[in-house]
Amino acid sequence: MEGLREIDPHELVATSQHPFVRHQVDPDDTVLVLSLGDALVVDGNRNRTGPSDGRPSLWCLGPPADLARLAHLAVDRVDPPGRVSVQAASYDGLPETWRFPTEGHWHWMLTHDQPPAHPLEGSVVEVDDAAAIDALLDVANPGSFARPGSRGVECWLGVPGPDGLLSVGALYRDPSGAGHLRSVTTRPDAAGRGLGTAVSAALTRRALGRSGTATLGVYVDNAPALAVYDRLGFRTVVTFRSGRAPGRG
């Protein structure tokens, strides 16, 4: 069918040269991989942020021409998706039924390098007080992708203060074992003191210590966070636009 191929997910992860595929795609949680030219459609994101609702959750990767052809062929092979994340430059080529309103425009970033030492990193400790973490996230990051008890979170690191946490962040393990920084959050009245940078540096160091790779996702319009991650050595590998089917959770 015009060069369309189905690939075994384990083969994909074992042979791909794309860092995002190698680190983020879990072959044991991947239902279908379709390929055409340099493009991929991967139904392999269903359980990443919590229990699956049973609907496909798609990663769509590749240059516009190849991905447009692949997606229009794949639409008859894939049940209606609940979520789609597409390489941003290729968004306009998606079939109308997959082109959901963008809820997130974000960079996936990676580093293999130890971050520069931060003067406040010594204040960062492991945090196991779920109530304190939730209290900070409720105030400063209510839409956080990670919460205490979230699937795949290895630990929370943070900076305690006299009346609660000042800053906190989670370390999630990617399917490859790479450490993924999530939900780095600083209390508004403690902003501007470098605490988020210190937590991010400590999380990055923890990630690299086990796997040699640290990854993260950050919105393209979050200039302060992008400046922090640039200083810590992260570089953008791929930029996505993500959305959910209208009227669905």
PDB file of C-alpha atoms in Angstrom:
ATOM      1  CA  MET A   1       0.000   0.000   0.000  1.00  0.00           C
ATOM      2  CA  GLU A   2       2.161   2.809  -1.412  1.00  0.00           C
ATOM      3  CA  GLY A   3       5.150   1.888   0.754  1.00  0.00           C
ATOM      4  CA  LEU A   4       3.215   1.631   4.020  1.00  0.00           C
ATOM      5  CA  ARG A   5       4.865  -0.807   6.433  1.00  0.00           C
ATOM      6  CA  GLU A   6       3.956  -2.156   9.851  1.00  0.00           C
ATOM      7  CA  ILE A   7       6.963  -2.545  12.144  1.00  0.00           C
ATOM      8  CA  ASP A   8       7.322  -4.619  15.286  1.00  0.00           C
ATOM      9  CA  PRO A   9       7.705  -2.148  18.196  1.00  0.00           C
ATOM     10  CA  HIS A  10      10.712  -4.007  19.630  1.00  0.00           C
ATOM     11  CA  GLU A  11      12.418  -3.888  16.245  1.00  0.00           C
ATOM     12  CA  LEU A  12      11.655  -0.168  15.967  1.00  0.00           C
ATOM     13  CA  VAL A  13      13.229   0.700  19.312  1.00  0.00           C
ATOM     14  CA  ALA A  14      16.224  -1.590  18.727  1.00  0.00           C
ATOM     15  CA  THR A  15      17.064  -0.181  15.296  1.00  0.00           C
ATOM     16  CA  SER A  16      15.920   3.456  15.302  1.00  0.00           C
ATOM     17  CA  GLN A  17      18.527   6.198  15.262  1.00  0.00           C
ATOM     18  CA  HIS A  18      16.010   8.800  16.454  1.00  0.00           C
ATOM     19  CA  PRO A  19      16.681   9.723  20.108  1.00  0.00           C
ATOM     20  CA  PHE A  20      12.999  10.358  20.825  1.00  0.00           C
ATOM     21  CA  VAL A  21      12.021   6.917  19.559  1.00  0.00           C
ATOM     22  CA  ARG A  22      14.841   5.187  21.414  1.00  0.00           C
ATOM     23  CA  HIS A  23      14.028   6.804  24.742  1.00  0.00           C
ATOM     24  CA  GLN A  24      10.291   7.481  24.739  1.00  0.00           C
ATOM     25  CA  VAL A  25       8.666   4.608  22.878  1.00  0.00           C
ATOM     26  CA  ASP A  26       7.911   1.670  25.162  1.00  0.00           C
ATOM     27  CA  PRO A  27       7.664  -1.441  22.961  1.00  0.00           C
ATOM     28  CA  ASP A  28       5.664  -3.249  25.643  1.00  0.00           C
ATOM     29  CA  ASP A  29       3.098  -0.424  25.653  1.00  0.00           C
ATOM     30  CA  THR A  30       2.938   0.041  21.890  1.00  0.00           C
ATOM     31  CA  VAL A  31      -0.074  -1.234  19.994  1.00  0.00           C
ATOM     32  CA  LEU A  32       0.936  -0.374  16.423  1.00  0.00           C
ATOM     33  CA  VAL A  33       3.817   1.169  14.469  1.00  0.00           C
ATOM     34  CA  LEU A  34       3.315   2.271  10.862  1.00  0.00           C
ATOM     35  CA  SER A  35       6.103   3.606   8.653  1.00  0.00           C
ATOM     36  CA  LEU A  36       6.437   5.260   5.269  1.00  0.00           C
ATOM     37  CA  GLY A  37       9.641   6.858   4.049  1.00  0.00           C
ATOM     38  CA  ASP A  38      11.098   8.775   6.997  1.00  0.00           C
ATOM     39  CA  ALA A  39       7.755   9.085   8.826  1.00  0.00           C
ATOM     40  CA  LEU A  40       6.292   7.101  11.710  1.00  0.00           C
ATOM     41  CA  VAL A  41       2.886   6.832  13.336  1.00  0.00           C
ATOM     42  CA  VAL A  42       3.237   5.142  16.717  1.00  0.00           C
ATOM     43  CA  ASP A  43       0.299   4.166  18.896  1.00  0.00           C
ATOM     44  CA  GLY A  44       2.524   3.912  21.930  1.00  0.00           C
ATOM     45  CA  ASN A  45       1.653   6.655  24.397  1.00  0.00           C
ATOM     46  CA  ARG A  46      -1.482   5.255  26.008  1.00  0.00           C
ATOM     47  CA  ASN A  47      -0.225   4.667  29.552  1.00  0.00           C
ATOM     48  CA  ARG A  48       2.541   7.269  29.792  1.00  0.00           C
ATOM     49  CA  THR A  49       0.635   9.695  31.994  1.00  0.00           C
ATOM     50  CA  GLY A  50      -1.810   7.304  33.620  1.00  0.00           C
ATOM     51  CA  PRO A  51      -4.209   4.468  32.922  1.00  0.00           C
ATOM     52  CA  SER A  52      -5.312   4.142  29.309  1.00  0.00           C
ATOM     53  CA  ASP A  53      -8.916   4.892  28.390  1.00  0.00           C
ATOM     54  CA  GLY A  54      -8.548   2.403  25.525  1.00  0.00           C
ATOM     55  CA  ARG A  55      -8.282   4.912  22.690  1.00  0.00           C
ATOM     56  CA  PRO A  56      -5.128   5.311  20.567  1.00  0.00           C
ATOM     57  CA  SER A  57      -2.627   7.936  21.642  1.00  0.00           C
ATOM     58  CA  LEU A  58      -0.354   8.697  18.716  1.00  0.00           C
ATOM     59  CA  TRP A  59       3.162   9.975  18.187  1.00  0.00           C
ATOM     60  CA  CYS A  60       3.472  11.243  14.595  1.00  0.00           C
ATOM     61  CA  LEU A  61       7.060  11.850  13.502  1.00  0.00           C
ATOM     62  CA  GLY A  62       8.681  12.774  10.234  1.00  0.00           C
ATOM     63  CA  PRO A  63       8.998  15.382   7.486  1.00  0.00           C
ATOM     64  CA  PRO A  64       5.779  16.960   6.180  1.00  0.00           C
ATOM     65  CA  ALA A  65       5.524  15.150   2.832  1.00  0.00           C
ATOM     66  CA  ASP A  66       6.177  11.655   4.206  1.00  0.00           C
ATOM     67  CA  LEU A  67       4.043  12.130   7.290  1.00  0.00           C
ATOM     68  CA  ALA A  68       1.109  13.535   5.335  1.00  0.00           C
ATOM     69  CA  ARG A  69       1.116  10.490   3.043  1.00  0.00           C
ATOM     70  CA  LEU A  70       1.523   8.072   5.945  1.00  0.00           C
ATOM     71  CA  ALA A  71      -1.168   9.631   8.117  1.00  0.00           C
ATOM     72  CA  HIS A  72      -3.744   9.647   5.319  1.00  0.00           C
ATOM     73  CA  LEU A  73      -3.073   5.958   4.671  1.00  0.00           C
ATOM     74  CA  ALA A  74      -2.951   5.123   8.380  1.00  0.00           C
ATOM     75  CA  VAL A  75      -6.276   6.729   9.216  1.00  0.00           C
ATOM     76  CA  ASP A  76      -8.043   3.574   8.011  1.00  0.00           C
ATOM     77  CA  ARG A  77      -5.745   1.343  10.077  1.00  0.00           C
ATOM     78  CA  VAL A  78      -6.083   3.143  13.412  1.00  0.00           C
ATOM     79  CA  ASP A  79      -9.170   3.567  15.565  1.00  0.00           C
ATOM     80  CA  PRO A  80     -10.162   7.209  16.207  1.00  0.00           C
ATOM     81  CA  PRO A  81      -7.439   8.552  18.519  1.00  0.00           C
ATOM     82  CA  GLY A  82      -7.997  10.325  21.796  1.00  0.00           C
ATOM     83  CA  ARG A  83      -4.632  12.099  21.727  1.00  0.00           C
ATOM     84  CA  VAL A  84      -2.197  13.047  18.967  1.00  0.00           C
ATOM     85  CA  SER A  85       1.303  14.511  19.272  1.00  0.00           C
ATOM     86  CA  VAL A  86       2.756  15.469  15.906  1.00  0.00           C
ATOM     87  CA  GLN A  87       6.097  16.896  14.880  1.00  0.00           C
ATOM     88  CA  ALA A  88       5.162  20.563  14.724  1.00  0.00           C
ATOM     89  CA  ALA A  89       6.315  21.277  11.168  1.00  0.00           C
ATOM     90  CA  SER A  90       4.124  18.426   9.896  1.00  0.00           C
ATOM     91  CA  TYR A  91       0.895  19.335  11.715  1.00  0.00           C
ATOM     92  CA  ASP A  92      -0.859  20.849   8.694  1.00  0.00           C
ATOM     93  CA  GLY A  93      -0.507  17.589   6.754  1.00  0.00           C
ATOM     94  CA  LEU A  94      -2.520  15.501   9.196  1.00  0.00           C
ATOM     95  CA  PRO A  95      -5.973  14.247   8.225  1.00  0.00           C
ATOM     96  CA  GLU A  96      -8.726  16.493   9.541  1.00  0.00           C
ATOM     97  CA  THR A  97      -9.869  13.785  11.968  1.00  0.00           C
ATOM     98  CA  TRP A  98      -6.422  13.793  13.635  1.00  0.00           C
ATOM     99  CA  ARG A  99      -5.814  17.567  13.584  1.00  0.00           C
ATOM    100  CA  PHE A 100      -7.025  18.328  17.089  1.00  0.00           C
ATOM    101  CA  PRO A 101      -6.823  21.843  18.561  1.00  0.00           C
ATOM    102  CA  THR A 102      -3.332  22.332  19.954  1.00  0.00           C
ATOM    103  CA  GLU A 103      -3.215  22.111  23.754  1.00  0.00           C
ATOM    104  CA  GLY A 104       0.562  21.932  23.937  1.00  0.00           C
ATOM    105  CA  HIS A 105       3.336  23.250  21.679  1.00  0.00           C
ATOM    106  CA  TRP A 106       6.528  21.916  23.202  1.00  0.00           C
ATOM    107  CA  HIS A 107      10.150  20.897  22.770  1.00  0.00           C
ATOM    108  CA  TRP A 108      11.484  17.468  23.688  1.00  0.00           C
ATOM    109  CA  MET A 109      15.024  18.070  24.927  1.00  0.00           C
ATOM    110  CA  LEU A 110      17.970  15.833  25.852  1.00  0.00           C
ATOM    111  CA  THR A 111      21.405  15.971  27.414  1.00  0.00           C
ATOM    112  CA  HIS A 112      24.206  13.513  28.141  1.00  0.00           C
ATOM    113  CA  ASP A 113      26.360  16.105  29.909  1.00  0.00           C
ATOM    114  CA  GLN A 114      26.695  16.837  33.608  1.00  0.00           C
ATOM    115  CA  PRO A 115      25.176  20.237  34.382  1.00  0.00           C
ATOM    116  CA  PRO A 116      27.272  23.053  35.816  1.00  0.00           C
ATOM    117  CA  ALA A 117      27.354  23.086  39.617  1.00  0.00           C
ATOM    118  CA  HIS A 118      24.716  25.370  41.106  1.00  0.00           C
ATOM    119  CA  PRO A 119      25.379  27.199  44.408  1.00  0.00           C
ATOM    120  CA  LEU A 120      21.968  26.206  45.825  1.00  0.00           C
ATOM    121  CA  GLU A 121      22.118  22.564  44.793  1.00  0.00           C
ATOM    122  CA  GLY A 122      23.220  21.608  48.284  1.00  0.00           C
ATOM    123  CA  SER A 123      19.820  22.746  49.547  1.00  0.00           C
ATOM    124  CA  VAL A 124      18.003  20.205  47.356  1.00  0.00           C
ATOM    125  CA  VAL A 125      16.824  17.094  49.177  1.00  0.00           C
ATOM    126  CA  GLU A 126      14.654  14.088  48.382  1.00  0.00           C
ATOM    127  CA  VAL A 127      11.039  14.803  49.325  1.00  0.00           C
ATOM    128  CA  ASP A 128       8.562  12.098  50.323  1.00  0.00           C
ATOM    129  CA  ASP A 129       5.841  14.290  51.840  1.00  0.00           C
ATOM    130  CA  ALA A 130       3.032  13.867  49.302  1.00  0.00           C
ATOM    131  CA  ALA A 131       0.828  16.459  51.000  1.00  0.00           C
ATOM    132  CA  ALA A 132       3.560  19.095  50.837  1.00  0.00           C
ATOM    133  CA  ILE A 133       4.239  18.366  47.161  1.00  0.00           C
ATOM    134  CA  ASP A 134       0.553  18.546  46.305  1.00  0.00           C
ATOM    135  CA  ALA A 135       0.163  21.785  48.262  1.00  0.00           C
ATOM    136  CA  LEU A 136       2.905  23.461  46.225  1.00  0.00           C
ATOM    137  CA  LEU A 137       1.627  22.106  42.911  1.00  0.00           C
ATOM    138  CA  ASP A 138      -1.930  23.170  43.736  1.00  0.00           C
ATOM    139  CA  VAL A 139      -0.737  26.749  44.154  1.00  0.00           C
ATOM    140  CA  ALA A 140       1.896  27.087  41.450  1.00  0.00           C
ATOM    141  CA  ASN A 141       1.319  24.305  38.882  1.00  0.00           C
ATOM    142  CA  PRO A 142      -2.219  22.870  39.130  1.00  0.00           C
ATOM    143  CA  GLY A 143      -1.991  21.275  35.685  1.00  0.00           C
ATOM    144  CA  SER A 144       1.176  19.371  36.560  1.00  0.00           C
ATOM    145  CA  PHE A 145       1.806  16.202  34.542  1.00  0.00           C
ATOM    146  CA  ALA A 146       3.201  14.448  37.620  1.00  0.00           C
ATOM    147  CA  ARG A 147       1.794  14.119  41.104  1.00  0.00           C
ATOM    148  CA  PRO A 148       2.801  11.975  44.093  1.00  0.00           C
ATOM    149  CA  GLY A 149       1.915   8.414  43.168  1.00  0.00           C
ATOM    150  CA  SER A 150       2.041   9.028  39.408  1.00  0.00           C
ATOM    151  CA  ARG A 151       3.077   6.063  37.304  1.00  0.00           C
ATOM    152  CA  GLY A 152       6.802   5.897  36.582  1.00  0.00           C
ATOM    153  CA  VAL A 153       7.976   8.618  38.992  1.00  0.00           C
ATOM    154  CA  GLU A 154      11.200   7.530  40.679  1.00  0.00           C
ATOM    155  CA  CYS A 155      11.524  10.369  43.172  1.00  0.00           C
ATOM    156  CA  TRP A 156      10.769  13.976  44.026  1.00  0.00           C
ATOM    157  CA  LEU A 157      13.545  16.443  44.824  1.00  0.00           C
ATOM    158  CA  GLY A 158      12.925  19.840  46.359  1.00  0.00           C
ATOM    159  CA  VAL A 159      13.998  22.743  48.530  1.00  0.00           C
ATOM    160  CA  PRO A 160      12.208  22.913  51.885  1.00  0.00           C
ATOM    161  CA  GLY A 161      11.385  26.182  53.617  1.00  0.00           C
ATOM    162  CA  PRO A 162      10.228  27.054  57.129  1.00  0.00           C
ATOM    163  CA  ASP A 163       6.575  26.953  56.097  1.00  0.00           C
ATOM    164  CA  GLY A 164       6.535  24.373  53.293  1.00  0.00           C
ATOM    165  CA  LEU A 165       8.318  23.476  50.084  1.00  0.00           C
ATOM    166  CA  LEU A 166       9.806  26.344  48.107  1.00  0.00           C
ATOM    167  CA  SER A 167      10.554  24.355  44.967  1.00  0.00           C
ATOM    168  CA  VAL A 168      10.078  20.781  43.787  1.00  0.00           C
ATOM    169  CA  GLY A 169      10.423  18.523  40.744  1.00  0.00           C
ATOM    170  CA  ALA A 170       9.953  14.888  39.783  1.00  0.00           C
ATOM    171  CA  LEU A 171      12.223  12.377  38.091  1.00  0.00           C
ATOM    172  CA  TYR A 172      10.375   9.978  35.817  1.00  0.00           C
ATOM    173  CA  ARG A 173      12.042   7.050  34.077  1.00  0.00           C
ATOM    174  CA  ASP A 174      11.624   6.854  30.318  1.00  0.00           C
ATOM    175  CA  PRO A 175      11.114   3.383  28.818  1.00  0.00           C
ATOM    176  CA  SER A 176      14.834   3.332  27.917  1.00  0.00           C
ATOM    177  CA  GLY A 177      15.845   4.048  31.521  1.00  0.00           C
ATOM    178  CA  ALA A 178      16.746   7.655  30.777  1.00  0.00           C
ATOM    179  CA  GLY A 179      15.628  10.087  33.458  1.00  0.00           C
ATOM    180  CA  HIS A 180      12.901  12.550  32.469  1.00  0.00           C
ATOM    181  CA  LEU A 181      12.423  15.790  34.425  1.00  0.00           C
ATOM    182  CA  ARG A 182       8.820  16.624  35.208  1.00  0.00           C
ATOM    183  CA  SER A 183       6.781  19.245  37.042  1.00  0.00           C
ATOM    184  CA  VAL A 184       9.636  21.472  38.193  1.00  0.00           C
ATOM    185  CA  THR A 185       7.744  24.110  40.180  1.00  0.00           C
ATOM    186  CA  THR A 186       8.680  27.021  42.438  1.00  0.00           C
ATOM    187  CA  ARG A 187       6.388  28.797  44.881  1.00  0.00           C
ATOM    188  CA  PRO A 188       5.549  32.247  43.493  1.00  0.00           C
ATOM    189  CA  ASP A 189       6.912  34.104  46.522  1.00  0.00           C
ATOM    190  CA  ALA A 190      10.230  32.248  46.125  1.00  0.00           C
ATOM    191  CA  ALA A 191      10.639  32.880  42.389  1.00  0.00           C
ATOM    192  CA  GLY A 192      13.759  34.544  41.031  1.00  0.00           C
ATOM    193  CA  ARG A 193      16.135  33.009  43.558  1.00  0.00           C
ATOM    194  CA  GLY A 194      17.449  30.174  41.371  1.00  0.00           C
ATOM    195  CA  LEU A 195      15.644  27.433  43.272  1.00  0.00           C
ATOM    196  CA  GLY A 196      14.059  25.916  40.153  1.00  0.00           C
ATOM    197  CA  THR A 197      17.462  25.867  38.484  1.00  0.00           C
ATOM    198  CA  ALA A 198      18.969  24.123  41.509  1.00  0.00           C
ATOM    199  CA  VAL A 199      16.211  21.488  41.537  1.00  0.00           C
ATOM    200  CA  SER A 200      16.565  20.981  37.779  1.00  0.00           C
ATOM    201  CA  ALA A 201      20.334  20.574  38.091  1.00  0.00           C
ATOM    202  CA  ALA A 202      19.928  18.022  40.885  1.00  0.00           C
ATOM    203  CA  LEU A 203      17.298  16.076  38.927  1.00  0.00           C
ATOM    204  CA  THR A 204      19.528  16.105  35.842  1.00  0.00           C
ATOM    205  CA  ARG A 205      22.475  14.811  37.848  1.00  0.00           C
ATOM    206  CA  ARG A 206      20.283  12.059  39.340  1.00  0.00           C
ATOM    207  CA  ALA A 207      19.025  11.111  35.866  1.00  0.00           C
ATOM    208  CA  LEU A 208      22.503  10.935  34.382  1.00  0.00           C
ATOM    209  CA  GLY A 209      23.880   8.929  37.280  1.00  0.00           C
ATOM    210  CA  ARG A 210      21.785   5.911  36.383  1.00  0.00           C
ATOM    211  CA  SER A 211      21.470   6.075  32.619  1.00  0.00           C
ATOM    212  CA  GLY A 212      23.780   8.714  31.174  1.00  0.00           C
ATOM    213  CA  THR A 213      20.784  10.457  29.579  1.00  0.00           C
ATOM    214  CA  ALA A 214      18.341  13.077  30.824  1.00  0.00           C
ATOM    215  CA  THR A 215      15.275  14.251  28.906  1.00  0.00           C
ATOM    216  CA  LEU A 216      12.419  16.691  29.418  1.00  0.00           C
ATOM    217  CA  GLY A 217       9.541  18.446  27.710  1.00  0.00           C
ATOM    218  CA  VAL A 218       9.025  22.204  27.888  1.00  0.00           C
ATOM    219  CA  TYR A 219       6.528  24.557  26.252  1.00  0.00           C
ATOM    220  CA  VAL A 220       8.019  26.668  23.481  1.00  0.00           C
ATOM    221  CA  ASP A 221       6.734  29.897  25.055  1.00  0.00           C
ATOM    222  CA  ASN A 222       8.251  29.214  28.501  1.00  0.00           C
ATOM    223  CA  ALA A 223      11.283  31.459  27.989  1.00  0.00           C
ATOM    224  CA  PRO A 224      12.557  31.343  31.606  1.00  0.00           C
ATOM    225  CA  ALA A 225      12.529  27.528  31.672  1.00  0.00           C
ATOM    226  CA  LEU A 226      14.158  27.334  28.249  1.00  0.00           C
ATOM    227  CA  ALA A 227      16.961  29.603  29.467  1.00  0.00           C
ATOM    228  CA  VAL A 228      17.489  27.350  32.507  1.00  0.00           C
ATOM    229  CA  TYR A 229      17.592  24.165  30.468  1.00  0.00           C
ATOM    230  CA  ASP A 230      19.941  25.731  27.936  1.00  0.00           C
ATOM    231  CA  ARG A 231      22.356  26.588  30.759  1.00  0.00           C
ATOM    232  CA  LEU A 232      22.086  23.032  32.071  1.00  0.00           C
ATOM    233  CA  GLY A 233      23.106  21.623  28.684  1.00  0.00           C
ATOM    234  CA  PHE A 234      19.786  20.432  27.245  1.00  0.00           C
ATOM    235  CA  ARG A 235      19.234  20.703  23.499  1.00  0.00           C
ATOM    236  CA  THR A 236      16.008  20.447  21.502  1.00  0.00           C
ATOM    237  CA  VAL A 237      15.674  17.211  19.521  1.00  0.00           C
ATOM    238  CA  VAL A 238      12.099  17.541  18.251  1.00  0.00           C
ATOM    239  CA  THR A 239       9.220  19.994  18.658  1.00  0.00           C
ATOM    240  CA  PHE A 240       5.628  18.764  18.949  1.00  0.00           C
ATOM    241  CA  ARG A 241       2.093  20.044  18.793  1.00  0.00           C
ATOM    242  CA  SER A 242      -0.229  17.954  20.962  1.00  0.00           C
ATOM    243  CA  GLY A 243      -3.990  17.847  21.303  1.00  0.00           C
ATOM    244  CA  ARG A 244      -6.915  15.767  22.496  1.00  0.00           C
ATOM    245  CA  ALA A 245     -10.089  14.870  20.690  1.00  0.00           C
ATOM    246  CA  PRO A 246     -12.630  17.655  21.353  1.00  0.00           C
ATOM    247  CA  GLY A 247     -15.101  16.846  24.068  1.00  0.00           C
ATOM    248  CA  ARG A 248     -13.045  13.955  25.443  1.00  0.00           C
ATOM    249  CA  GLY A 249     -10.891  13.575  28.535  1.00  0.00           C
TER     250      GLY A 249
END
